[in-house]
Short mmCIF file of C-alpha atoms and ligand atoms in Angstrom, two decimals:
data_model
loop_
_atom_site.label_atom_id
_atom_site.label_comp_id
_atom_site.label_asym_id
_atom_site.label_seq_id
_atom_site.Cartn_x
_atom_site.Cartn_y
_atom_site.Cartn_z
CA THR V 1 0.00 0.00 0.00
CA THR V 2 1.33 3.35 -0.93
CA GLU V 3 0.01 6.40 0.73
CA GLN V 4 -1.42 9.11 -1.50
CA ASN V 5 -0.59 12.75 -0.89
CA VAL V 6 -3.71 14.71 -1.64
CA LEU V 7 -5.84 17.64 -0.68
CA PHE V 8 -9.55 17.03 -1.21
CA THR V 9 -11.87 19.98 -1.62
CA ILE V 10 -15.47 18.89 -1.38
CA PHE V 11 -18.12 21.28 -2.66
CA GLY V 12 -21.31 20.21 -0.97
CA GLY V 13 -19.51 19.13 2.20
CA THR V 14 -22.63 19.31 4.38
CA GLY V 15 -24.75 17.38 1.88
CA ASP V 16 -26.30 13.99 1.86
CA LEU V 17 -23.85 12.40 -0.56
CA ALA V 18 -20.84 13.61 1.39
CA LYS V 19 -22.27 12.20 4.59
CA ARG V 20 -23.60 8.93 3.26
CA LYS V 21 -20.86 8.02 0.82
CA LEU V 22 -17.79 10.24 0.71
CA TYR V 23 -16.73 10.45 4.35
CA PRO V 24 -17.17 6.73 5.02
CA SER V 25 -15.27 5.96 1.80
CA LEU V 26 -12.38 8.23 2.76
CA TYR V 27 -12.29 6.56 6.15
CA ARG V 28 -12.07 3.13 4.56
CA LEU V 29 -9.20 4.31 2.37
CA TYR V 30 -7.56 5.66 5.51
CA LYS V 31 -7.98 2.35 7.32
CA LYS V 32 -6.30 0.59 4.43
CA GLY V 33 -3.38 2.99 4.45
CA PHE V 34 -4.05 4.68 1.11
CA LEU V 35 -4.58 7.89 3.01
CA LYS V 36 -2.31 8.40 5.96
CA GLU V 37 -0.49 11.48 7.08
CA HIS V 38 -0.22 13.55 3.96
CA PHE V 39 -3.84 14.28 3.24
CA ALA V 40 -6.42 16.85 4.22
CA VAL V 41 -10.04 17.51 3.37
CA ILE V 42 -11.66 20.89 2.99
CA GLY V 43 -15.43 20.72 3.20
CA THR V 44 -17.34 23.69 1.84
CA ALA V 45 -20.98 24.72 1.77
CA ARG V 46 -23.08 27.81 2.48
CA ARG V 47 -23.61 27.22 6.18
CA GLU V 48 -21.34 28.53 8.87
CA TRP V 49 -19.75 25.60 10.62
CA THR V 50 -16.66 25.42 12.80
CA ASN V 51 -13.94 22.86 12.20
CA ASP V 52 -14.91 21.17 15.44
CA TYR V 53 -18.53 20.88 14.49
CA TYR V 54 -17.61 19.62 11.04
CA ARG V 55 -15.33 16.97 12.52
CA GLU V 56 -18.11 15.80 14.82
CA ILE V 57 -20.42 15.43 11.83
CA VAL V 58 -17.77 13.54 9.89
CA LYS V 59 -17.29 11.18 12.81
CA GLU V 60 -21.02 10.59 13.09
CA THR V 61 -21.06 9.34 9.50
CA LEU V 62 -18.56 6.64 10.44
CA THR V 63 -20.41 5.01 13.29
CA ASP V 64 -20.66 1.60 11.66
CA LEU V 65 -17.00 1.55 10.72
CA ILE V 66 -15.14 2.98 13.67
CA ILE V 67 -12.83 0.70 15.54
CA SER V 68 -11.71 3.14 18.19
CA GLU V 69 -12.76 6.66 19.11
CA GLU V 70 -9.12 7.71 19.07
CA ASP V 71 -8.60 6.52 15.58
CA ALA V 72 -11.73 8.27 14.30
CA THR V 73 -10.62 11.51 15.94
CA GLU V 74 -7.23 11.26 14.36
CA PHE V 75 -8.88 10.80 10.97
CA ALA V 76 -11.36 13.63 11.51
CA ASN V 77 -8.54 16.00 12.48
CA HIS V 78 -7.56 16.07 8.82
CA PHE V 79 -10.91 17.77 8.04
CA TYR V 80 -11.36 21.55 7.72
CA TYR V 81 -14.51 23.47 7.09
CA GLN V 82 -14.81 26.64 5.06
CA SER V 83 -18.11 28.41 4.60
CA HIS V 84 -18.37 29.19 0.93
CA ASN V 85 -20.59 30.97 -1.55
CA VAL V 86 -19.75 29.49 -4.95
CA ASN V 87 -20.64 32.73 -6.73
CA ASP V 88 -18.36 34.93 -4.66
CA ALA V 89 -14.83 35.32 -6.06
CA GLU V 90 -13.55 36.51 -2.67
CA HIS V 91 -14.45 33.19 -1.14
CA TYR V 92 -12.16 31.36 -3.52
CA VAL V 93 -9.33 33.56 -2.35
CA ASN V 94 -9.97 32.38 1.22
CA LEU V 95 -10.13 28.84 -0.02
CA LYS V 96 -6.80 29.27 -1.72
CA VAL V 97 -5.17 30.56 1.45
CA LEU V 98 -6.48 27.60 3.40
CA ALA V 99 -5.48 25.15 0.67
CA GLU V 100 -1.92 26.44 0.62
CA LYS V 101 -1.68 26.36 4.37
CA LEU V 102 -2.84 22.74 4.47
CA ASP V 103 -0.63 21.79 1.56
CA ASP V 104 2.30 23.09 3.55
CA HIS V 105 1.27 21.59 6.85
CA TYR V 106 0.63 18.10 5.51
CA GLN V 107 3.38 18.26 2.85
CA ILE V 108 0.98 17.42 0.08
CA ASN V 109 3.10 18.69 -2.83
CA GLY V 110 0.32 20.21 -4.85
CA ASN V 111 -1.97 17.23 -5.50
CA ARG V 112 -5.56 18.37 -5.56
CA LEU V 113 -8.81 16.55 -5.97
CA PHE V 114 -11.88 18.74 -6.33
CA TYR V 115 -15.13 16.93 -5.68
CA LEU V 116 -18.30 18.64 -6.90
CA ALA V 117 -21.09 17.07 -4.91
CA MET V 118 -23.71 19.71 -5.40
CA SER V 119 -26.17 21.08 -7.93
CA PRO V 120 -24.74 20.89 -11.46
CA ASN V 121 -25.89 24.49 -12.05
CA PHE V 122 -22.75 25.58 -10.27
CA PHE V 123 -20.20 23.29 -11.93
CA GLY V 124 -19.28 25.87 -14.56
CA THR V 125 -18.81 28.73 -12.10
CA ILE V 126 -16.84 26.64 -9.66
CA THR V 127 -14.34 25.36 -12.19
CA GLN V 128 -13.84 28.82 -13.66
CA GLN V 129 -13.21 30.29 -10.25
CA LEU V 130 -10.82 27.51 -9.31
CA ASP V 131 -8.77 28.54 -12.30
CA GLN V 132 -9.07 32.31 -12.01
CA GLN V 133 -8.34 32.45 -8.29
CA GLY V 134 -5.38 30.15 -8.64
CA LEU V 135 -6.56 27.05 -6.82
CA VAL V 136 -5.24 24.81 -9.53
CA THR V 137 -1.60 23.97 -8.83
CA ASP V 138 1.26 23.41 -11.20
CA ASN V 139 3.38 21.16 -9.03
CA GLY V 140 0.97 18.24 -8.58
CA PHE V 141 -2.07 16.61 -10.12
CA ASN V 142 -5.37 18.43 -10.35
CA ARG V 143 -8.43 16.26 -10.81
CA LEU V 144 -12.11 16.96 -10.80
CA ILE V 145 -14.79 14.49 -9.78
CA ILE V 146 -18.28 15.47 -10.75
CA GLU V 147 -21.56 13.96 -9.79
CA LYS V 148 -24.50 13.41 -12.07
CA PRO V 149 -26.59 14.65 -13.73
CA PHE V 150 -24.25 15.75 -16.51
CA GLY V 151 -26.70 18.07 -18.23
CA HIS V 152 -30.35 17.33 -18.94
CA ASP V 153 -29.93 16.79 -22.68
CA TYR V 154 -27.13 16.78 -25.23
CA GLU V 155 -27.03 20.52 -25.64
CA SER V 156 -26.84 21.40 -21.96
CA ALA V 157 -24.28 18.64 -21.43
CA ALA V 158 -22.14 20.03 -24.25
CA ILE V 159 -22.24 23.53 -22.76
CA LEU V 160 -21.28 22.18 -19.35
CA ASN V 161 -18.48 20.18 -20.90
CA GLU V 162 -17.15 23.25 -22.69
CA GLN V 163 -17.06 25.11 -19.40
CA LEU V 164 -15.14 22.34 -17.66
CA ARG V 165 -12.76 21.95 -20.56
CA GLU V 166 -11.73 25.57 -20.35
CA VAL V 167 -9.95 24.65 -17.15
CA PHE V 168 -9.46 20.89 -17.06
CA ASP V 169 -8.64 18.55 -19.89
CA GLU V 170 -10.45 15.27 -20.43
CA SER V 171 -7.80 13.29 -18.55
CA GLN V 172 -8.43 15.39 -15.42
CA ILE V 173 -12.22 15.10 -15.46
CA PHE V 174 -13.72 12.11 -13.67
CA ARG V 175 -17.46 11.87 -14.32
CA ILE V 176 -18.99 9.60 -11.74
CA ASP V 177 -21.42 6.88 -12.62
CA HIS V 178 -21.58 4.95 -9.38
CA TYR V 179 -22.82 1.83 -11.19
CA LEU V 180 -19.32 1.51 -12.65
CA GLY V 181 -18.03 1.09 -9.12
CA LYS V 182 -20.29 -1.87 -8.41
CA GLU V 183 -18.51 -5.18 -8.02
CA MET V 184 -20.66 -7.12 -10.47
CA VAL V 185 -20.69 -4.38 -13.09
CA GLN V 186 -16.91 -4.54 -13.01
CA ASN V 187 -17.22 -8.29 -13.29
CA ILE V 188 -18.90 -8.10 -16.72
CA SER V 189 -15.56 -7.72 -18.50
CA THR V 190 -13.99 -10.53 -16.51
CA VAL V 191 -16.78 -12.94 -17.28
CA ARG V 192 -16.71 -12.00 -20.94
CA PHE V 193 -12.99 -11.94 -21.56
CA ALA V 194 -11.67 -14.62 -19.21
CA ASN V 195 -13.93 -17.48 -20.33
CA THR V 196 -13.65 -19.18 -23.70
CA MET V 197 -17.13 -20.64 -23.38
CA ILE V 198 -18.68 -17.26 -22.97
CA GLU V 199 -16.39 -15.24 -25.21
CA SER V 200 -16.97 -17.56 -28.15
CA MET V 201 -20.73 -17.37 -27.86
CA TRP V 202 -20.99 -13.65 -27.25
CA ASN V 203 -22.61 -12.68 -30.54
CA ASN V 204 -25.73 -12.84 -32.67
CA ARG V 205 -25.14 -16.43 -33.71
CA TYR V 206 -25.81 -17.71 -30.21
CA ILE V 207 -27.54 -14.94 -28.30
CA ASP V 208 -31.24 -14.31 -28.81
CA ASN V 209 -31.64 -11.21 -26.70
CA ILE V 210 -30.20 -9.52 -23.64
CA GLN V 211 -32.33 -8.14 -20.82
CA ILE V 212 -31.25 -5.56 -18.31
CA THR V 213 -33.43 -4.74 -15.32
CA LEU V 214 -32.77 -2.08 -12.70
CA SER V 215 -35.80 -2.19 -10.47
CA GLU V 216 -36.27 -0.28 -7.27
CA SER V 217 -38.91 -0.87 -4.64
CA LEU V 218 -38.74 2.61 -3.14
CA GLY V 219 -40.73 5.52 -4.55
CA VAL V 220 -39.24 8.98 -5.08
CA GLU V 221 -39.19 9.61 -1.33
CA GLU V 222 -37.83 13.14 -0.63
CA ARG V 223 -36.46 13.68 -4.12
CA GLY V 224 -39.71 14.66 -5.86
CA GLY V 225 -38.40 18.12 -6.72
CA TYR V 226 -35.49 16.75 -8.69
CA TYR V 227 -37.16 13.64 -10.00
CA ASP V 228 -40.29 15.25 -11.37
CA LYS V 229 -38.13 17.25 -13.77
CA SER V 230 -35.96 14.31 -14.61
CA GLY V 231 -37.93 11.07 -14.86
CA ALA V 232 -36.62 7.54 -15.18
CA LEU V 233 -35.23 7.99 -18.69
CA ARG V 234 -32.82 10.75 -17.70
CA ASP V 235 -32.28 9.48 -14.16
CA MET V 236 -31.33 5.88 -14.98
CA VAL V 237 -31.28 5.11 -18.71
CA GLN V 238 -29.00 7.89 -19.97
CA ASN V 239 -26.28 6.93 -17.50
CA HIS V 240 -26.42 3.62 -15.63
CA ILE V 241 -28.29 1.51 -18.15
CA LEU V 242 -26.44 2.68 -21.25
CA GLN V 243 -23.17 2.19 -19.40
CA ILE V 244 -24.13 -1.41 -18.72
CA VAL V 245 -25.18 -1.82 -22.36
CA SER V 246 -21.79 -0.53 -23.51
CA LEU V 247 -19.91 -2.97 -21.27
CA LEU V 248 -21.96 -5.87 -22.59
CA ALA V 249 -21.76 -4.80 -26.21
CA MET V 250 -18.21 -3.50 -26.63
CA GLU V 251 -15.56 -5.37 -28.60
CA PRO V 252 -12.66 -6.86 -26.61
CA PRO V 253 -10.18 -4.08 -25.84
CA ALA V 254 -6.56 -4.65 -26.85
CA ARG V 255 -5.50 -4.23 -23.22
CA LEU V 256 -7.38 -3.62 -19.99
CA LYS V 257 -6.17 -0.03 -19.84
CA ASP V 258 -8.58 2.83 -19.33
CA LYS V 259 -7.95 4.29 -22.80
CA ASP V 260 -8.51 0.97 -24.56
CA ILE V 261 -11.66 0.13 -22.65
CA ARG V 262 -13.17 3.55 -23.04
CA ASN V 263 -12.47 3.54 -26.76
CA GLU V 264 -14.42 0.32 -27.13
CA LYS V 265 -17.28 1.63 -25.02
CA ILE V 266 -17.43 4.78 -27.10
CA LYS V 267 -17.57 2.73 -30.29
CA ALA V 268 -20.38 0.58 -28.90
CA LEU V 269 -22.42 3.59 -27.86
CA ARG V 270 -21.92 5.23 -31.23
CA ALA V 271 -23.32 2.09 -32.84
CA VAL V 272 -26.56 2.27 -30.85
CA ARG V 273 -29.30 2.93 -33.36
CA LEU V 274 -30.89 6.37 -33.01
CA TYR V 275 -34.63 6.16 -33.52
CA LYS V 276 -36.68 8.53 -35.56
CA PRO V 277 -39.27 10.41 -33.48
CA GLU V 278 -42.15 8.51 -35.07
CA GLU V 279 -40.49 5.16 -34.24
CA VAL V 280 -40.14 5.82 -30.52
CA LYS V 281 -43.55 4.38 -29.64
CA ASP V 282 -42.56 1.07 -31.21
CA TYR V 283 -39.41 0.78 -29.14
CA PHE V 284 -40.02 2.48 -25.82
CA VAL V 285 -42.77 2.53 -23.23
CA ARG V 286 -43.14 4.65 -20.14
CA ALA V 287 -45.45 4.64 -17.17
CA GLN V 288 -46.03 6.18 -13.76
CA TYR V 289 -46.72 4.40 -10.49
CA GLY V 290 -50.21 4.37 -9.13
CA ILE V 291 -51.34 3.32 -5.70
CA GLY V 292 -50.55 -0.09 -4.33
CA SER V 293 -50.57 -1.99 -1.10
CA THR V 294 -48.06 -3.97 0.87
CA GLU V 295 -48.17 -5.76 4.19
CA SER V 296 -47.19 -2.51 5.85
CA GLY V 297 -50.02 -0.52 4.35
CA LEU V 298 -51.17 1.50 1.37
CA LEU V 299 -48.70 3.12 -1.00
CA ASN V 300 -49.22 6.55 -2.50
CA ASN V 301 -49.47 7.14 -6.19
CA TYR V 302 -46.69 9.20 -7.74
CA ARG V 303 -48.76 12.34 -8.23
CA ASN V 304 -49.42 12.45 -4.51
CA GLU V 305 -45.77 12.44 -3.59
CA MET V 306 -44.10 15.44 -2.02
CA ASN V 307 -42.96 18.11 -4.52
CA VAL V 308 -44.55 16.35 -7.47
CA ALA V 309 -47.02 18.14 -9.75
CA GLU V 310 -50.63 16.95 -9.42
CA ASP V 311 -50.87 16.42 -13.15
CA SER V 312 -47.28 15.26 -13.56
CA GLN V 313 -46.48 13.53 -16.83
CA THR V 314 -43.14 12.29 -15.52
CA GLU V 315 -42.38 8.63 -16.11
CA THR V 316 -41.26 6.57 -13.13
CA PHE V 317 -40.86 3.49 -15.30
CA VAL V 318 -39.25 2.93 -18.68
CA ALA V 319 -38.88 -0.17 -20.78
CA GLY V 320 -37.25 -0.14 -24.16
CA LYS V 321 -35.49 -1.97 -26.90
CA VAL V 322 -31.97 -0.91 -27.79
CA LEU V 323 -30.44 -2.03 -31.08
CA ILE V 324 -26.75 -2.00 -31.79
CA ASP V 325 -25.80 -1.82 -35.41
CA THR V 326 -22.60 -3.82 -35.50
CA PHE V 327 -21.67 -7.12 -37.12
CA ARG V 328 -21.68 -8.73 -33.68
CA TRP V 329 -25.10 -7.56 -32.56
CA LYS V 330 -27.20 -7.25 -35.70
CA GLY V 331 -30.62 -8.68 -34.84
CA VAL V 332 -30.08 -9.01 -31.08
CA PRO V 333 -32.36 -6.74 -29.08
CA PHE V 334 -31.13 -5.40 -25.75
CA TYR V 335 -34.27 -4.96 -23.67
CA ILE V 336 -33.94 -2.59 -20.78
CA ARG V 337 -36.28 -1.62 -17.98
CA THR V 338 -36.12 0.40 -14.82
CA GLY V 339 -38.61 1.88 -12.43
CA LYS V 340 -39.40 3.08 -8.98
CA ARG V 341 -41.89 1.29 -6.71
CA MET V 342 -41.52 -2.00 -8.45
CA GLY V 343 -42.03 -5.37 -6.79
CA GLU V 344 -38.47 -5.88 -5.71
CA LYS V 345 -35.19 -4.02 -5.54
CA GLY V 346 -32.96 -5.83 -7.95
CA THR V 347 -30.44 -5.21 -10.68
CA GLN V 348 -29.76 -8.07 -13.04
CA ILE V 349 -28.70 -8.91 -16.55
CA ASN V 350 -30.15 -11.92 -18.34
CA VAL V 351 -28.41 -13.12 -21.47
CA VAL V 352 -30.86 -15.37 -23.30
CA PHE V 353 -29.25 -17.82 -25.72
CA LYS V 354 -30.75 -19.24 -28.87
CA ASN V 355 -32.33 -22.63 -28.84
CA VAL V 356 -30.83 -25.86 -30.15
CA PRO V 357 -31.93 -26.52 -33.77
CA LEU V 358 -34.32 -29.35 -32.92
CA ASN V 359 -35.97 -30.53 -29.76
CA LEU V 360 -35.20 -34.26 -29.65
CA PHE V 361 -36.95 -34.59 -26.33
CA SER V 362 -40.43 -33.91 -27.55
CA GLU V 363 -42.82 -35.58 -30.01
CA ASP V 364 -42.86 -32.22 -31.71
CA VAL V 365 -39.28 -31.39 -32.67
CA GLU V 366 -40.27 -27.76 -33.19
CA GLU V 367 -41.37 -27.35 -29.61
CA GLU V 368 -39.08 -24.83 -27.90
CA LEU V 369 -37.00 -25.93 -24.96
CA PRO V 370 -36.47 -23.36 -22.22
CA PRO V 371 -33.47 -21.27 -23.31
CA ASN V 372 -30.04 -21.26 -21.74
CA VAL V 373 -29.79 -18.07 -19.74
CA LEU V 374 -26.71 -16.54 -18.19
CA SER V 375 -27.76 -14.20 -15.39
CA ILE V 376 -25.49 -11.67 -13.78
CA PHE V 377 -26.87 -10.51 -10.46
CA ILE V 378 -25.62 -7.07 -9.60
CA GLN V 379 -27.58 -6.29 -6.46
CA PRO V 380 -28.69 -6.92 -3.78
CA THR V 381 -27.48 -10.46 -4.45
CA GLU V 382 -24.11 -10.56 -6.18
CA GLY V 383 -23.49 -13.59 -8.33
CA PHE V 384 -24.24 -15.58 -11.45
CA SER V 385 -26.51 -18.29 -12.63
CA LEU V 386 -26.60 -20.39 -15.75
CA GLN V 387 -29.83 -22.06 -16.76
CA LEU V 388 -29.33 -25.41 -18.47
CA ASN V 389 -31.60 -28.21 -19.64
CA THR V 390 -30.89 -31.57 -18.06
CA LYS V 391 -32.52 -34.93 -17.76
CA LYS V 392 -35.31 -35.33 -15.28
CA ALA V 393 -34.27 -38.13 -12.90
CA GLY V 394 -36.08 -41.41 -13.37
CA ILE V 395 -37.47 -43.45 -16.23
CA GLY V 396 -37.68 -41.92 -19.69
CA LEU V 397 -35.97 -38.91 -21.24
CA GLU V 398 -37.91 -35.95 -20.01
CA THR V 399 -36.02 -32.70 -19.59
CA ASP V 400 -35.80 -30.39 -16.65
CA THR V 401 -34.24 -26.98 -16.28
CA PHE V 402 -31.42 -26.68 -13.86
CA ASN V 403 -29.65 -23.61 -12.54
CA LEU V 404 -25.94 -23.54 -11.87
CA LYS V 405 -25.63 -20.82 -9.30
CA HIS V 406 -22.90 -18.90 -7.65
CA LYS V 407 -23.57 -16.27 -5.05
CA HIS V 408 -20.88 -14.19 -3.46
CA SER V 409 -20.90 -15.00 0.22
CA ALA V 410 -22.39 -12.52 2.65
CA GLU V 411 -18.87 -11.92 3.87
CA THR V 412 -17.51 -11.01 0.45
CA VAL V 413 -20.41 -8.67 -0.09
CA ALA V 414 -19.92 -7.03 3.28
CA ASN V 415 -16.20 -6.60 2.75
CA SER V 416 -16.41 -5.51 -0.85
CA PRO V 417 -15.40 -1.88 -0.98
CA GLU V 418 -18.34 0.39 -1.61
CA ALA V 419 -18.60 1.77 -5.13
CA TYR V 420 -17.50 5.21 -3.98
CA GLU V 421 -14.45 3.94 -2.18
CA LYS V 422 -13.28 2.14 -5.33
CA LEU V 423 -13.99 5.11 -7.55
CA ILE V 424 -12.16 7.60 -5.33
CA PHE V 425 -9.26 5.18 -5.13
CA ASP V 426 -9.15 4.93 -8.94
CA CYS V 427 -9.23 8.69 -9.29
CA LEU V 428 -6.34 9.05 -6.85
CA ASN V 429 -4.40 6.72 -9.11
CA GLY V 430 -5.42 8.58 -12.25
CA ASP V 431 -7.28 5.51 -13.54
CA ALA V 432 -10.36 6.58 -15.51
CA THR V 433 -11.59 3.11 -16.51
CA ASN V 434 -14.68 3.34 -14.36
CA PHE V 435 -15.63 6.90 -15.18
CA THR V 436 -17.55 8.08 -18.21
CA HIS V 437 -15.75 9.80 -21.03
CA TRP V 438 -17.36 12.82 -22.64
CA ASP V 439 -17.91 10.93 -25.89
CA GLU V 440 -19.93 8.33 -23.99
CA VAL V 441 -22.04 11.00 -22.35
CA ALA V 442 -22.61 12.69 -25.69
CA SER V 443 -23.76 9.51 -27.47
CA SER V 444 -26.01 8.56 -24.59
CA TRP V 445 -27.76 11.91 -24.61
CA LYS V 446 -28.26 11.83 -28.35
CA PHE V 447 -30.04 8.50 -27.99
CA VAL V 448 -32.14 9.62 -25.04
CA ASP V 449 -33.04 13.04 -26.46
CA VAL V 450 -35.03 11.60 -29.36
CA ILE V 451 -37.13 9.53 -26.97
CA ARG V 452 -37.64 12.41 -24.58
CA GLN V 453 -38.69 14.76 -27.38
CA ALA V 454 -41.15 12.26 -28.82
CA TRP V 455 -42.69 11.83 -25.39
CA ASP V 456 -42.86 15.56 -24.76
CA GLN V 457 -44.90 15.92 -27.91
CA ASP V 458 -47.21 13.05 -27.15
CA GLN V 459 -50.30 14.35 -25.32
CA SER V 460 -51.85 10.97 -24.53
CA GLU V 461 -52.24 9.94 -20.91
CA LEU V 462 -49.27 7.88 -19.83
CA PRO V 463 -50.02 4.39 -18.55
CA SER V 464 -49.80 3.67 -14.86
CA TYR V 465 -48.71 0.56 -13.03
CA GLN V 466 -49.57 -0.65 -9.63
CA SER V 467 -47.00 0.16 -6.96
CA GLY V 468 -45.28 -3.08 -6.08
CA SER V 469 -45.65 -4.63 -9.53
CA MET V 470 -43.03 -5.20 -12.22
CA GLY V 471 -44.41 -2.41 -14.39
CA PRO V 472 -47.27 -1.95 -16.84
CA ALA V 473 -48.59 -4.51 -19.31
CA GLU V 474 -47.02 -2.42 -22.08
CA SER V 475 -43.61 -3.54 -20.85
CA ASP V 476 -44.51 -7.21 -21.34
CA ASP V 477 -46.06 -6.44 -24.72
CA LEU V 478 -42.84 -4.87 -25.90
CA LEU V 479 -41.13 -8.26 -25.67
CA ALA V 480 -44.16 -10.33 -26.55
CA LYS V 481 -44.41 -8.76 -29.98
CA ASP V 482 -40.89 -10.07 -30.70
CA GLY V 483 -41.81 -13.48 -29.29
CA PHE V 484 -39.95 -13.01 -26.00
CA ASN V 485 -40.76 -12.45 -22.37
CA TRP V 486 -38.96 -10.97 -19.39
CA HIS V 487 -36.87 -13.74 -17.94
CA TRP V 488 -36.92 -12.19 -14.50
CA ASN V 489 -40.50 -12.08 -13.38
CA PRO V 490 -40.76 -12.23 -9.62
C1 LIG F 501 -29.26 7.26 -8.83
C2 LIG F 501 -30.64 7.77 -9.17
O1 LIG F 501 -28.36 7.63 -9.84
O2 LIG F 501 -29.29 5.85 -8.70
C3 LIG F 501 -31.64 7.34 -8.13
O3 LIG F 501 -30.62 9.19 -9.23
C4 LIG F 501 -31.58 5.84 -7.92
O4 LIG F 501 -32.95 7.73 -8.48
C5 LIG F 501 -30.14 5.39 -7.68
O5 LIG F 501 -32.39 5.51 -6.81
C6 LIG F 501 -30.05 3.88 -7.63
O6 LIG F 501 -28.78 3.52 -7.19
P1 LIG F 501 -28.53 2.14 -6.44
O7 LIG F 501 -27.06 2.08 -6.24
O8 LIG F 501 -29.30 2.19 -5.16
O9 LIG F 501 -29.06 1.08 -7.34
#
């Protein structure tokens, strides 16, 4: 383990993300020795907090992880709070003074990591000010981590990107997609490229279709204000789902280096077929959650949620068919779906293979056997399964489906570093593999924008689905018309 010298500056230091994810992740890196003596953290936000108060808050976020009070205090002593108005140039001057003081004190040698964990409206201003007020150093690395959303369509994303690029170049910008930090998302490449059996079958000769489900059981909770303007398409499809698609669809990279991998992902995303506005209804469906009931009581419909418009047309569910126009994938639909308030929280990929040419186990040789399915379970269970047809025990030659399963043990899951810990670690090492390149963001928005615009022009009432279900009937119909069905159907 080598210790990293670094000064973190966290914009949004009093926020939810900082408290839930960033501080615990930094502490884990500290426990492992990646952060030791030569690091400091400046937390900034509007409020007036003292260093002492800030350190108490930081410690509170670590309750589940702390081994000794002493140790936590020692860690928290590296934290400094600076009240900050992002629009006020003067404030950056104060920030600079503090940064230089800490750089000196902890002998950091100019390495800076700026973490923007606040509203994207301010990303442009902040980066400009960092440059103009001299917070960017010339004796160490300067890296920027930014949280989603990266724009709300292609145009706004391009403007934002321009602003960032005036100060930082692509190699310094780390756009977070926390799904890329998930253990089993990272496992996709390993499964694909370390197994002859799978690698050789990973194409349209053997694969019938691929299904990706990101279902959530929670509703919008307290995030109605943000979500009602975003909707499931922008919130989940533009980023997480298309990232997963690109990892499944990309060609093998020459080497497992960030540049090589990202090049292949970019190529895959560029090959995603852009629909014409009038085609959208054939390929995508949307819906909004209605009421529902569980053992613990009745569930609200979406329009009754806090900070959601009474006549909201925002989709909380999307299902769609993504086509990739490459030699490898011609004719293989990638079905995707995601939604809030679905039956179960679960993220999984199901790769459905083509059938054997004839069914020798039935009177009718045309009768379809259940398909072979490779499932990758991303969360909450982490693991794989492979559905095979085998002989039913006993007399005769009847078939039975059998699942080869592997689940990561509870211990592995518990010890697996949280997505944010891994991503911050990668950024400290300058490894951008698990961050999204601008070209990926751009292609994703171009795909999503057509769908969004078609929906915005469509005045018909959007379908609803019962809270606690797996979505509307339209989602099943989307596959049924191609002769398929959702493999995961709890
Ligand atoms: C976020 C979305 O990016 O991902 C949220 O904004 C969503 O709406 C969340 O709930 C899901 O992340 P996870 O890691 O809980 O699957």
